[in-house]
Structure formats: C-alpha cells, structure tokens
C-alpha cells in the first residue's frame, strides 16, 4: 500500500461535528448521534446551509479483489433535502444509519471514499436509529448499509461494521452482540460458530446459518416455532442490510442450521 494512502486512512477525525439535540435535550456538538425510532433530532449549523443526505450506492463492495490490503471505495450520492438554505433541520427517522451533511450551494457531486464520511467530512453527521435497545434492535441500526465483503479495519478509525460504513452477513450478526457489550470478534461465517450453540427455537434473534450466509430471525410470522416462507429475516445479503421475507429470497429452500448465542464468559466490552 502506498505510504500516502496508509497515512491518510490512519489519520484522526477531521470533522468537529454538528450541534444536535435529541428531543428536548441541550444541544451537543458531535459526529454521531444514536436515537430510537420514537425520537426526533434537531441539527444546527452556524450559518444558513443546504442540507443533504449522503445515500450509499447499494451493491456488493469487494475488499479482496486487489489483495489483502485493498479497500474498495464506498460510493455515495448526495440528495438535497431542501432548495432553501437554513440553519436548522429536524428529523424523525425509521431504523437505520443516515449521513446528513451541509453544503454552501446546491451542487450534488457523487462521492467515493474509503473513509467514514462522518469522521472526515466537515459538516457531516451520522445518525444511528434503532428500533429497540436489545439484540435485534441493535441489528436494525445497520439497515440500509451496503454489503461489504469482508468489512475491514480502517486504521485508527476502527472496523467498517462498528463504524456503520458497511458490513457482510456474519459481521452484521456479530455487531448486535458487540453492541450488547459482548467481546465477540469479527470472524465471518466460519468464526461466528465458535460463539453459537445449536437450537430448535425460532424466535427473534435466532441465527440462521446457511454455511456461506448468516441471517437472523427478525420476526416469526408464519407457523410458530417453524422457520418458513412467511418469517422475516434481517441480514446483509447481496447488496445491502435489509429485512426480507424468507420466501422472497434465494435462501428459501436451502439447508440451514439454527443457533443461539452462547452466554458470554468474558468481561463485556463497553457499548
């Protein structure tokens, strides 16, 4: 890897953050704000700006196609929220990760970068919205992220999954466990098995392992206790993190194993 590129992505954050307030709290300047679907968040700029959302282009990003050091750039398309410049914007959002930015004009130039936008781009905020503060709820924070195979460390910034830049199937399932404070390392479909035990239970949070693909039961909507076509899975699959009806995806009819998480015997990580 060229030295200039290495030093670039080992650098520290260049974004001082935006002032934000969740519900009626006192505004705080930050780069990431976490909230629930029931919450609203207000964001302030120091002068009138045009507000945009940077939407990732949803496709498979291959971090291995040019060798072990390769990081494929994630592509983003900015979408203008209003044609009028303002100092304040209020949001109430469904679950997922959003990148909100500010601009001094209405030019919408696509972005491609290996960096986490909210840590590098001035005037950009990452908003992380969860349905609930439990295992499946933490998984919903990653809805709408692109499929990255495999997600990697971005120098001092951290792991692409923890940063909510992109993820793959197994790392999504592991992310929820890590958000609960358990020190489960990212290890792909093979490595995750070390932290699982077989189960016959089909409930929200059950891990469905297809060998090459890992999904998680979001809702048992069909025959209770049986994994069937009506059940909803949350997973990173093909192009993005999504909630999908099992009968609507190519996984339907493929052999699988059901697992639940082992109880952790290690000291928990901080959330």
PDB file of C-alpha atoms in Angstrom:
ATOM      1  CA  UNK A   1       0.000   0.000   0.000  1.00  0.00           C
ATOM      2  CA  UNK A   2       1.378   3.444  -0.865  1.00  0.00           C
ATOM      3  CA  UNK A   3       2.647   5.317   2.187  1.00  0.00           C
ATOM      4  CA  UNK A   4       0.495   8.363   1.425  1.00  0.00           C
ATOM      5  CA  UNK A   5      -2.682   6.271   1.377  1.00  0.00           C
ATOM      6  CA  UNK A   6      -1.675   4.459   4.577  1.00  0.00           C
ATOM      7  CA  UNK A   7      -1.052   7.720   6.412  1.00  0.00           C
ATOM      8  CA  UNK A   8      -4.314   9.105   5.064  1.00  0.00           C
ATOM      9  CA  UNK A   9      -6.567   6.456   6.498  1.00  0.00           C
ATOM     10  CA  UNK A  10      -4.606   6.223   9.747  1.00  0.00           C
ATOM     11  CA  UNK A  11      -5.307   9.910  10.352  1.00  0.00           C
ATOM     12  CA  UNK A  12      -7.627  11.139  13.046  1.00  0.00           C
ATOM     13  CA  UNK A  13     -11.000  12.744  12.554  1.00  0.00           C
ATOM     14  CA  UNK A  14     -11.106  15.961  10.576  1.00  0.00           C
ATOM     15  CA  UNK A  15     -14.761  16.734  11.366  1.00  0.00           C
ATOM     16  CA  UNK A  16     -15.583  18.741  14.511  1.00  0.00           C
ATOM     17  CA  UNK A  17     -19.228  17.672  14.289  1.00  0.00           C
ATOM     18  CA  UNK A  18     -22.576  19.468  14.252  1.00  0.00           C
ATOM     19  CA  UNK A  19     -24.707  20.684  17.156  1.00  0.00           C
ATOM     20  CA  UNK A  20     -27.536  18.230  17.755  1.00  0.00           C
ATOM     21  CA  UNK A  21     -30.327  17.764  20.278  1.00  0.00           C
ATOM     22  CA  UNK A  22     -32.398  14.600  20.698  1.00  0.00           C
ATOM     23  CA  UNK A  23     -35.950  15.511  21.739  1.00  0.00           C
ATOM     24  CA  UNK A  24     -35.636  18.356  24.255  1.00  0.00           C
ATOM     25  CA  UNK A  25     -32.059  17.823  25.444  1.00  0.00           C
ATOM     26  CA  UNK A  26     -29.380  20.519  25.471  1.00  0.00           C
ATOM     27  CA  UNK A  27     -27.614  20.749  22.066  1.00  0.00           C
ATOM     28  CA  UNK A  28     -24.228  18.993  21.914  1.00  0.00           C
ATOM     29  CA  UNK A  29     -21.653  19.083  19.114  1.00  0.00           C
ATOM     30  CA  UNK A  30     -20.936  15.551  17.894  1.00  0.00           C
ATOM     31  CA  UNK A  31     -20.159  13.384  14.873  1.00  0.00           C
ATOM     32  CA  UNK A  32     -22.584  10.538  15.656  1.00  0.00           C
ATOM     33  CA  UNK A  33     -25.936  10.598  17.402  1.00  0.00           C
ATOM     34  CA  UNK A  34     -27.845   7.453  18.418  1.00  0.00           C
ATOM     35  CA  UNK A  35     -31.604   7.540  18.898  1.00  0.00           C
ATOM     36  CA  UNK A  36     -34.747   5.457  18.712  1.00  0.00           C
ATOM     37  CA  UNK A  37     -37.480   5.482  16.097  1.00  0.00           C
ATOM     38  CA  UNK A  38     -39.692   7.330  18.590  1.00  0.00           C
ATOM     39  CA  UNK A  39     -37.193  10.183  18.932  1.00  0.00           C
ATOM     40  CA  UNK A  40     -36.653  13.357  16.937  1.00  0.00           C
ATOM     41  CA  UNK A  41     -33.294  15.042  16.455  1.00  0.00           C
ATOM     42  CA  UNK A  42     -32.636  18.670  15.597  1.00  0.00           C
ATOM     43  CA  UNK A  43     -29.367  19.686  13.945  1.00  0.00           C
ATOM     44  CA  UNK A  44     -27.948  23.203  13.785  1.00  0.00           C
ATOM     45  CA  UNK A  45     -25.376  24.852  11.522  1.00  0.00           C
ATOM     46  CA  UNK A  46     -23.574  28.094  12.354  1.00  0.00           C
ATOM     47  CA  UNK A  47     -24.842  29.794   9.174  1.00  0.00           C
ATOM     48  CA  UNK A  48     -27.546  29.066   6.588  1.00  0.00           C
ATOM     49  CA  UNK A  49     -26.665  25.931   4.600  1.00  0.00           C
ATOM     50  CA  UNK A  50     -28.221  23.449   2.203  1.00  0.00           C
ATOM     51  CA  UNK A  51     -28.928  20.127   3.887  1.00  0.00           C
ATOM     52  CA  UNK A  52     -28.225  16.853   2.111  1.00  0.00           C
ATOM     53  CA  UNK A  53     -28.364  13.139   2.845  1.00  0.00           C
ATOM     54  CA  UNK A  54     -25.449  11.082   1.510  1.00  0.00           C
ATOM     55  CA  UNK A  55     -27.033   7.841   0.340  1.00  0.00           C
ATOM     56  CA  UNK A  56     -24.658   4.898  -0.216  1.00  0.00           C
ATOM     57  CA  UNK A  57     -24.895   3.198  -3.584  1.00  0.00           C
ATOM     58  CA  UNK A  58     -26.219  -0.243  -2.635  1.00  0.00           C
ATOM     59  CA  UNK A  59     -24.197  -3.007  -4.240  1.00  0.00           C
ATOM     60  CA  UNK A  60     -21.530  -5.539  -3.254  1.00  0.00           C
ATOM     61  CA  UNK A  61     -18.179  -3.913  -2.461  1.00  0.00           C
ATOM     62  CA  UNK A  62     -15.241  -6.326  -2.707  1.00  0.00           C
ATOM     63  CA  UNK A  63     -12.379  -5.633  -0.290  1.00  0.00           C
ATOM     64  CA  UNK A  64     -10.368  -8.592  -1.610  1.00  0.00           C
ATOM     65  CA  UNK A  65     -10.378  -8.147  -5.370  1.00  0.00           C
ATOM     66  CA  UNK A  66      -6.952  -6.467  -5.401  1.00  0.00           C
ATOM     67  CA  UNK A  67      -5.308  -8.237  -2.469  1.00  0.00           C
ATOM     68  CA  UNK A  68      -5.342  -8.284   1.325  1.00  0.00           C
ATOM     69  CA  UNK A  69      -4.632  -4.533   1.670  1.00  0.00           C
ATOM     70  CA  UNK A  70      -7.348  -3.485  -0.738  1.00  0.00           C
ATOM     71  CA  UNK A  71     -10.256  -1.303   0.387  1.00  0.00           C
ATOM     72  CA  UNK A  72     -12.884  -0.600  -2.223  1.00  0.00           C
ATOM     73  CA  UNK A  73     -14.236   2.924  -2.127  1.00  0.00           C
ATOM     74  CA  UNK A  74     -17.842   3.253  -0.991  1.00  0.00           C
ATOM     75  CA  UNK A  75     -19.901   5.378  -3.382  1.00  0.00           C
ATOM     76  CA  UNK A  76     -22.361   7.967  -2.106  1.00  0.00           C
ATOM     77  CA  UNK A  77     -24.963  10.033  -3.901  1.00  0.00           C
ATOM     78  CA  UNK A  78     -25.994  13.279  -2.157  1.00  0.00           C
ATOM     79  CA  UNK A  79     -29.714  14.070  -2.129  1.00  0.00           C
ATOM     80  CA  UNK A  80     -30.825  17.644  -1.474  1.00  0.00           C
ATOM     81  CA  UNK A  81     -33.378  17.925   1.351  1.00  0.00           C
ATOM     82  CA  UNK A  82     -34.467  21.481   0.584  1.00  0.00           C
ATOM     83  CA  UNK A  83     -33.749  24.129  -2.021  1.00  0.00           C
ATOM     84  CA  UNK A  84     -33.751  26.776   0.725  1.00  0.00           C
ATOM     85  CA  UNK A  85     -30.699  27.388   2.936  1.00  0.00           C
ATOM     86  CA  UNK A  86     -31.450  27.218   6.685  1.00  0.00           C
ATOM     87  CA  UNK A  87     -29.564  26.961   9.971  1.00  0.00           C
ATOM     88  CA  UNK A  88     -31.681  24.145  11.423  1.00  0.00           C
ATOM     89  CA  UNK A  89     -33.167  20.819  10.342  1.00  0.00           C
ATOM     90  CA  UNK A  90     -35.295  18.394  12.372  1.00  0.00           C
ATOM     91  CA  UNK A  91     -35.514  14.661  11.627  1.00  0.00           C
ATOM     92  CA  UNK A  92     -37.637  11.723  12.767  1.00  0.00           C
ATOM     93  CA  UNK A  93     -36.425   8.590  11.045  1.00  0.00           C
ATOM     94  CA  UNK A  94     -37.051   4.880  10.645  1.00  0.00           C
ATOM     95  CA  UNK A  95     -34.353   2.464  11.808  1.00  0.00           C
ATOM     96  CA  UNK A  96     -31.006   2.522  10.010  1.00  0.00           C
ATOM     97  CA  UNK A  97     -27.872   4.632   9.588  1.00  0.00           C
ATOM     98  CA  UNK A  98     -28.043   8.025   7.886  1.00  0.00           C
ATOM     99  CA  UNK A  99     -25.379  10.518   6.835  1.00  0.00           C
ATOM    100  CA  UNK A 100     -26.603  14.101   6.899  1.00  0.00           C
ATOM    101  CA  UNK A 101     -24.390  16.846   5.530  1.00  0.00           C
ATOM    102  CA  UNK A 102     -24.301  20.576   4.883  1.00  0.00           C
ATOM    103  CA  UNK A 103     -23.268  22.442   1.756  1.00  0.00           C
ATOM    104  CA  UNK A 104     -22.887  26.090   0.806  1.00  0.00           C
ATOM    105  CA  UNK A 105     -24.507  25.503  -2.604  1.00  0.00           C
ATOM    106  CA  UNK A 106     -26.881  23.043  -4.265  1.00  0.00           C
ATOM    107  CA  UNK A 107     -24.282  21.215  -6.373  1.00  0.00           C
ATOM    108  CA  UNK A 108     -24.674  17.462  -5.880  1.00  0.00           C
ATOM    109  CA  UNK A 109     -21.392  15.724  -6.642  1.00  0.00           C
ATOM    110  CA  UNK A 110     -21.105  11.962  -6.074  1.00  0.00           C
ATOM    111  CA  UNK A 111     -18.501  10.888  -3.518  1.00  0.00           C
ATOM    112  CA  UNK A 112     -16.312   7.763  -3.484  1.00  0.00           C
ATOM    113  CA  UNK A 113     -14.096   7.181  -0.456  1.00  0.00           C
ATOM    114  CA  UNK A 114     -12.617   4.546   1.839  1.00  0.00           C
ATOM    115  CA  UNK A 115     -13.036   6.909   4.805  1.00  0.00           C
ATOM    116  CA  UNK A 116     -16.017   7.123   7.181  1.00  0.00           C
ATOM    117  CA  UNK A 117     -17.693  10.290   5.897  1.00  0.00           C
ATOM    118  CA  UNK A 118     -18.892  11.484   9.287  1.00  0.00           C
ATOM    119  CA  UNK A 119     -15.336  11.454  10.666  1.00  0.00           C
ATOM    120  CA  UNK A 120     -13.634  13.071   7.694  1.00  0.00           C
ATOM    121  CA  UNK A 121     -16.078  15.427   6.008  1.00  0.00           C
ATOM    122  CA  UNK A 122     -16.730  18.738   7.772  1.00  0.00           C
ATOM    123  CA  UNK A 123     -20.397  19.450   8.400  1.00  0.00           C
ATOM    124  CA  UNK A 124     -21.440  15.808   8.298  1.00  0.00           C
ATOM    125  CA  UNK A 125     -23.361  13.897  10.972  1.00  0.00           C
ATOM    126  CA  UNK A 126     -24.023  10.168  11.294  1.00  0.00           C
ATOM    127  CA  UNK A 127     -27.483   9.436  12.697  1.00  0.00           C
ATOM    128  CA  UNK A 128     -27.964   5.902  14.020  1.00  0.00           C
ATOM    129  CA  UNK A 129     -31.579   4.904  14.598  1.00  0.00           C
ATOM    130  CA  UNK A 130     -32.584   1.703  16.411  1.00  0.00           C
ATOM    131  CA  UNK A 131     -35.967   0.063  16.902  1.00  0.00           C
ATOM    132  CA  UNK A 132     -35.078  -1.052  20.436  1.00  0.00           C
ATOM    133  CA  UNK A 133     -32.065  -1.473  22.712  1.00  0.00           C
ATOM    134  CA  UNK A 134     -31.853  -5.262  22.502  1.00  0.00           C
ATOM    135  CA  UNK A 135     -30.048  -7.653  20.151  1.00  0.00           C
ATOM    136  CA  UNK A 136     -32.408  -7.414  17.180  1.00  0.00           C
ATOM    137  CA  UNK A 137     -32.891  -3.704  17.809  1.00  0.00           C
ATOM    138  CA  UNK A 138     -29.149  -3.135  17.516  1.00  0.00           C
ATOM    139  CA  UNK A 139     -29.132  -5.007  14.206  1.00  0.00           C
ATOM    140  CA  UNK A 140     -31.711  -2.552  12.848  1.00  0.00           C
ATOM    141  CA  UNK A 141     -29.151   0.241  13.269  1.00  0.00           C
ATOM    142  CA  UNK A 142     -27.385  -1.079  10.166  1.00  0.00           C
ATOM    143  CA  UNK A 143     -30.425  -1.186   7.866  1.00  0.00           C
ATOM    144  CA  UNK A 144     -29.663   0.423   4.516  1.00  0.00           C
ATOM    145  CA  UNK A 145     -25.890  -0.063   4.674  1.00  0.00           C
ATOM    146  CA  UNK A 146     -24.138  -1.584   1.648  1.00  0.00           C
ATOM    147  CA  UNK A 147     -22.809  -5.145   1.515  1.00  0.00           C
ATOM    148  CA  UNK A 148     -19.013  -5.093   2.000  1.00  0.00           C
ATOM    149  CA  UNK A 149     -17.122  -8.384   1.756  1.00  0.00           C
ATOM    150  CA  UNK A 150     -15.310  -8.596   4.042  1.00  0.00           C
ATOM    151  CA  UNK A 151     -15.524  -5.406   6.092  1.00  0.00           C
ATOM    152  CA  UNK A 152     -12.100  -4.427   7.427  1.00  0.00           C
ATOM    153  CA  UNK A 153     -10.305  -2.167   9.865  1.00  0.00           C
ATOM    154  CA  UNK A 154      -9.893   1.420   8.708  1.00  0.00           C
ATOM    155  CA  UNK A 155      -6.705   2.177  10.613  1.00  0.00           C
ATOM    156  CA  UNK A 156      -7.297   4.126  13.830  1.00  0.00           C
ATOM    157  CA  UNK A 157     -10.932   4.744  12.942  1.00  0.00           C
ATOM    158  CA  UNK A 158     -11.979   1.170  13.680  1.00  0.00           C
ATOM    159  CA  UNK A 159     -13.841  -1.582  11.887  1.00  0.00           C
ATOM    160  CA  UNK A 160     -16.137  -0.758   8.979  1.00  0.00           C
ATOM    161  CA  UNK A 161     -19.010  -2.555  10.719  1.00  0.00           C
ATOM    162  CA  UNK A 162     -18.564  -0.796  14.065  1.00  0.00           C
ATOM    163  CA  UNK A 163     -18.306   2.481  12.143  1.00  0.00           C
ATOM    164  CA  UNK A 164     -21.543   1.640  10.291  1.00  0.00           C
ATOM    165  CA  UNK A 165     -19.914   2.123   6.896  1.00  0.00           C
ATOM    166  CA  UNK A 166     -20.811  -1.320   5.536  1.00  0.00           C
ATOM    167  CA  UNK A 167     -20.939  -4.949   6.589  1.00  0.00           C
ATOM    168  CA  UNK A 168     -21.403  -8.540   5.493  1.00  0.00           C
ATOM    169  CA  UNK A 169     -23.682 -11.310   6.695  1.00  0.00           C
ATOM    170  CA  UNK A 170     -21.781 -12.710   9.678  1.00  0.00           C
ATOM    171  CA  UNK A 171     -20.430  -9.364  10.840  1.00  0.00           C
ATOM    172  CA  UNK A 172     -23.960  -7.938  10.989  1.00  0.00           C
ATOM    173  CA  UNK A 173     -24.998 -10.766  13.327  1.00  0.00           C
ATOM    174  CA  UNK A 174     -21.869 -10.204  15.422  1.00  0.00           C
ATOM    175  CA  UNK A 175     -22.400  -6.424  15.515  1.00  0.00           C
ATOM    176  CA  UNK A 176     -25.577  -6.792  17.534  1.00  0.00           C
ATOM    177  CA  UNK A 177     -23.787  -8.937  20.094  1.00  0.00           C
ATOM    178  CA  UNK A 178     -20.913  -6.449  20.326  1.00  0.00           C
ATOM    179  CA  UNK A 179     -23.391  -3.601  20.837  1.00  0.00           C
ATOM    180  CA  UNK A 180     -24.732  -5.545  23.805  1.00  0.00           C
ATOM    181  CA  UNK A 181     -21.222  -5.439  25.286  1.00  0.00           C
ATOM    182  CA  UNK A 182     -20.007  -8.952  24.466  1.00  0.00           C
ATOM    183  CA  UNK A 183     -16.421  -9.203  23.129  1.00  0.00           C
ATOM    184  CA  UNK A 184     -17.186 -11.291  20.035  1.00  0.00           C
ATOM    185  CA  UNK A 185     -14.527 -10.772  17.352  1.00  0.00           C
ATOM    186  CA  UNK A 186     -15.457 -10.365  13.716  1.00  0.00           C
ATOM    187  CA  UNK A 187     -14.687 -13.677  12.040  1.00  0.00           C
ATOM    188  CA  UNK A 188     -17.006 -14.367   9.128  1.00  0.00           C
ATOM    189  CA  UNK A 189     -19.431 -17.298   8.725  1.00  0.00           C
ATOM    190  CA  UNK A 190     -16.838 -19.773   9.998  1.00  0.00           C
ATOM    191  CA  UNK A 191     -15.619 -17.791  13.005  1.00  0.00           C
ATOM    192  CA  UNK A 192     -19.070 -16.947  14.330  1.00  0.00           C
ATOM    193  CA  UNK A 193     -19.834 -20.630  15.033  1.00  0.00           C
ATOM    194  CA  UNK A 194     -17.424 -20.608  18.000  1.00  0.00           C
ATOM    195  CA  UNK A 195     -19.835 -18.324  19.858  1.00  0.00           C
ATOM    196  CA  UNK A 196     -23.056 -20.141  18.979  1.00  0.00           C
ATOM    197  CA  UNK A 197     -24.866 -23.246  20.195  1.00  0.00           C
ATOM    198  CA  UNK A 198     -27.488 -25.231  18.235  1.00  0.00           C
ATOM    199  CA  UNK A 199     -31.145 -24.587  18.964  1.00  0.00           C
ATOM    200  CA  UNK A 200     -34.565 -25.698  17.740  1.00  0.00           C
ATOM    201  CA  UNK A 201     -36.117 -22.373  18.672  1.00  0.00           C
ATOM    202  CA  UNK A 202     -37.295 -19.917  16.021  1.00  0.00           C
ATOM    203  CA  UNK A 203     -37.664 -16.566  17.767  1.00  0.00           C
ATOM    204  CA  UNK A 204     -36.399 -13.045  17.075  1.00  0.00           C
ATOM    205  CA  UNK A 205     -32.613 -13.221  17.356  1.00  0.00           C
ATOM    206  CA  UNK A 206     -32.213 -16.857  16.275  1.00  0.00           C
ATOM    207  CA  UNK A 207     -29.176 -17.126  13.985  1.00  0.00           C
ATOM    208  CA  UNK A 208     -29.856 -18.935  10.710  1.00  0.00           C
ATOM    209  CA  UNK A 209     -26.592 -20.312   9.277  1.00  0.00           C
ATOM    210  CA  UNK A 210     -26.561 -21.434   5.634  1.00  0.00           C
ATOM    211  CA  UNK A 211     -22.813 -22.113   5.536  1.00  0.00           C
ATOM    212  CA  UNK A 212     -21.999 -19.299   3.110  1.00  0.00           C
ATOM    213  CA  UNK A 213     -24.611 -16.898   4.528  1.00  0.00           C
ATOM    214  CA  UNK A 214     -25.665 -15.886   8.036  1.00  0.00           C
ATOM    215  CA  UNK A 215     -29.086 -14.364   8.679  1.00  0.00           C
ATOM    216  CA  UNK A 216     -31.041 -13.575  11.856  1.00  0.00           C
ATOM    217  CA  UNK A 217     -34.741 -14.101  12.545  1.00  0.00           C
ATOM    218  CA  UNK A 218     -36.407 -10.694  12.813  1.00  0.00           C
ATOM    219  CA  UNK A 219     -39.980 -11.957  13.241  1.00  0.00           C
ATOM    220  CA  UNK A 220     -41.626 -15.400  13.310  1.00  0.00           C
ATOM    221  CA  UNK A 221     -44.663 -14.558  11.178  1.00  0.00           C
ATOM    222  CA  UNK A 222     -45.642 -17.983   9.886  1.00  0.00           C
ATOM    223  CA  UNK A 223     -46.264 -21.197  11.796  1.00  0.00           C
ATOM    224  CA  UNK A 224     -44.995 -20.536  15.343  1.00  0.00           C
ATOM    225  CA  UNK A 225     -41.654 -22.166  16.088  1.00  0.00           C
ATOM    226  CA  UNK A 226     -41.042 -23.249  12.483  1.00  0.00           C
ATOM    227  CA  UNK A 227     -38.785 -21.427  10.024  1.00  0.00           C
ATOM    228  CA  UNK A 228     -40.989 -20.972   6.985  1.00  0.00           C
ATOM    229  CA  UNK A 229     -41.515 -18.711   3.994  1.00  0.00           C
ATOM    230  CA  UNK A 230     -43.519 -16.129   5.954  1.00  0.00           C
ATOM    231  CA  UNK A 231     -40.797 -15.432   8.512  1.00  0.00           C
ATOM    232  CA  UNK A 232     -38.813 -12.207   8.291  1.00  0.00           C
ATOM    233  CA  UNK A 233     -35.008 -12.255   8.310  1.00  0.00           C
ATOM    234  CA  UNK A 234     -32.687  -9.335   8.941  1.00  0.00           C
ATOM    235  CA  UNK A 235     -29.414  -9.796   7.126  1.00  0.00           C
ATOM    236  CA  UNK A 236     -26.685  -8.361   4.935  1.00  0.00           C
ATOM    237  CA  UNK A 237     -27.430 -10.138   1.682  1.00  0.00           C
ATOM    238  CA  UNK A 238     -26.375  -9.461  -1.903  1.00  0.00           C
ATOM    239  CA  UNK A 239     -26.372  -5.637  -1.921  1.00  0.00           C
ATOM    240  CA  UNK A 240     -27.461  -4.294   1.470  1.00  0.00           C
ATOM    241  CA  UNK A 241     -28.688  -4.808   5.017  1.00  0.00           C
ATOM    242  CA  UNK A 242     -32.434  -5.373   4.861  1.00  0.00           C
ATOM    243  CA  UNK A 243     -35.421  -7.080   6.445  1.00  0.00           C
ATOM    244  CA  UNK A 244     -36.858  -9.589   3.984  1.00  0.00           C
ATOM    245  CA  UNK A 245     -39.473 -12.308   3.876  1.00  0.00           C
ATOM    246  CA  UNK A 246     -37.642 -15.636   3.639  1.00  0.00           C
ATOM    247  CA  UNK A 247     -39.893 -16.844   0.839  1.00  0.00           C
ATOM    248  CA  UNK A 248     -38.893 -13.855  -1.300  1.00  0.00           C
ATOM    249  CA  UNK A 249     -35.141 -14.527  -1.352  1.00  0.00           C
ATOM    250  CA  UNK A 250     -32.985 -17.247  -2.921  1.00  0.00           C
ATOM    251  CA  UNK A 251     -32.188 -18.668   0.539  1.00  0.00           C
ATOM    252  CA  UNK A 252     -35.664 -20.221   0.704  1.00  0.00           C
ATOM    253  CA  UNK A 253     -35.363 -23.995   0.395  1.00  0.00           C
ATOM    254  CA  UNK A 254     -31.624 -24.108   1.123  1.00  0.00           C
ATOM    255  CA  UNK A 255     -30.298 -26.236   4.018  1.00  0.00           C
ATOM    256  CA  UNK A 256     -29.535 -24.350   7.224  1.00  0.00           C
ATOM    257  CA  UNK A 257     -28.700 -24.731  10.899  1.00  0.00           C
ATOM    258  CA  UNK A 258     -30.315 -22.793  13.733  1.00  0.00           C
ATOM    259  CA  UNK A 259     -28.220 -21.307  16.521  1.00  0.00           C
ATOM    260  CA  UNK A 260     -28.492 -19.117  19.562  1.00  0.00           C
ATOM    261  CA  UNK A 261     -25.696 -17.156  21.210  1.00  0.00           C
ATOM    262  CA  UNK A 262     -23.647 -18.731  23.983  1.00  0.00           C
ATOM    263  CA  UNK A 263     -23.689 -16.943  27.274  1.00  0.00           C
ATOM    264  CA  UNK A 264     -20.524 -14.852  27.437  1.00  0.00           C
ATOM    265  CA  UNK A 265     -17.879 -15.872  29.976  1.00  0.00           C
ATOM    266  CA  UNK A 266     -15.741 -12.805  29.281  1.00  0.00           C
ATOM    267  CA  UNK A 267     -15.782  -9.302  30.664  1.00  0.00           C
ATOM    268  CA  UNK A 268     -18.123  -7.246  28.472  1.00  0.00           C
ATOM    269  CA  UNK A 269     -16.962  -4.548  26.109  1.00  0.00           C
ATOM    270  CA  UNK A 270     -18.176  -1.019  26.577  1.00  0.00           C
ATOM    271  CA  UNK A 271     -21.056  -0.206  24.284  1.00  0.00           C
TER     272      UNK A 271
END
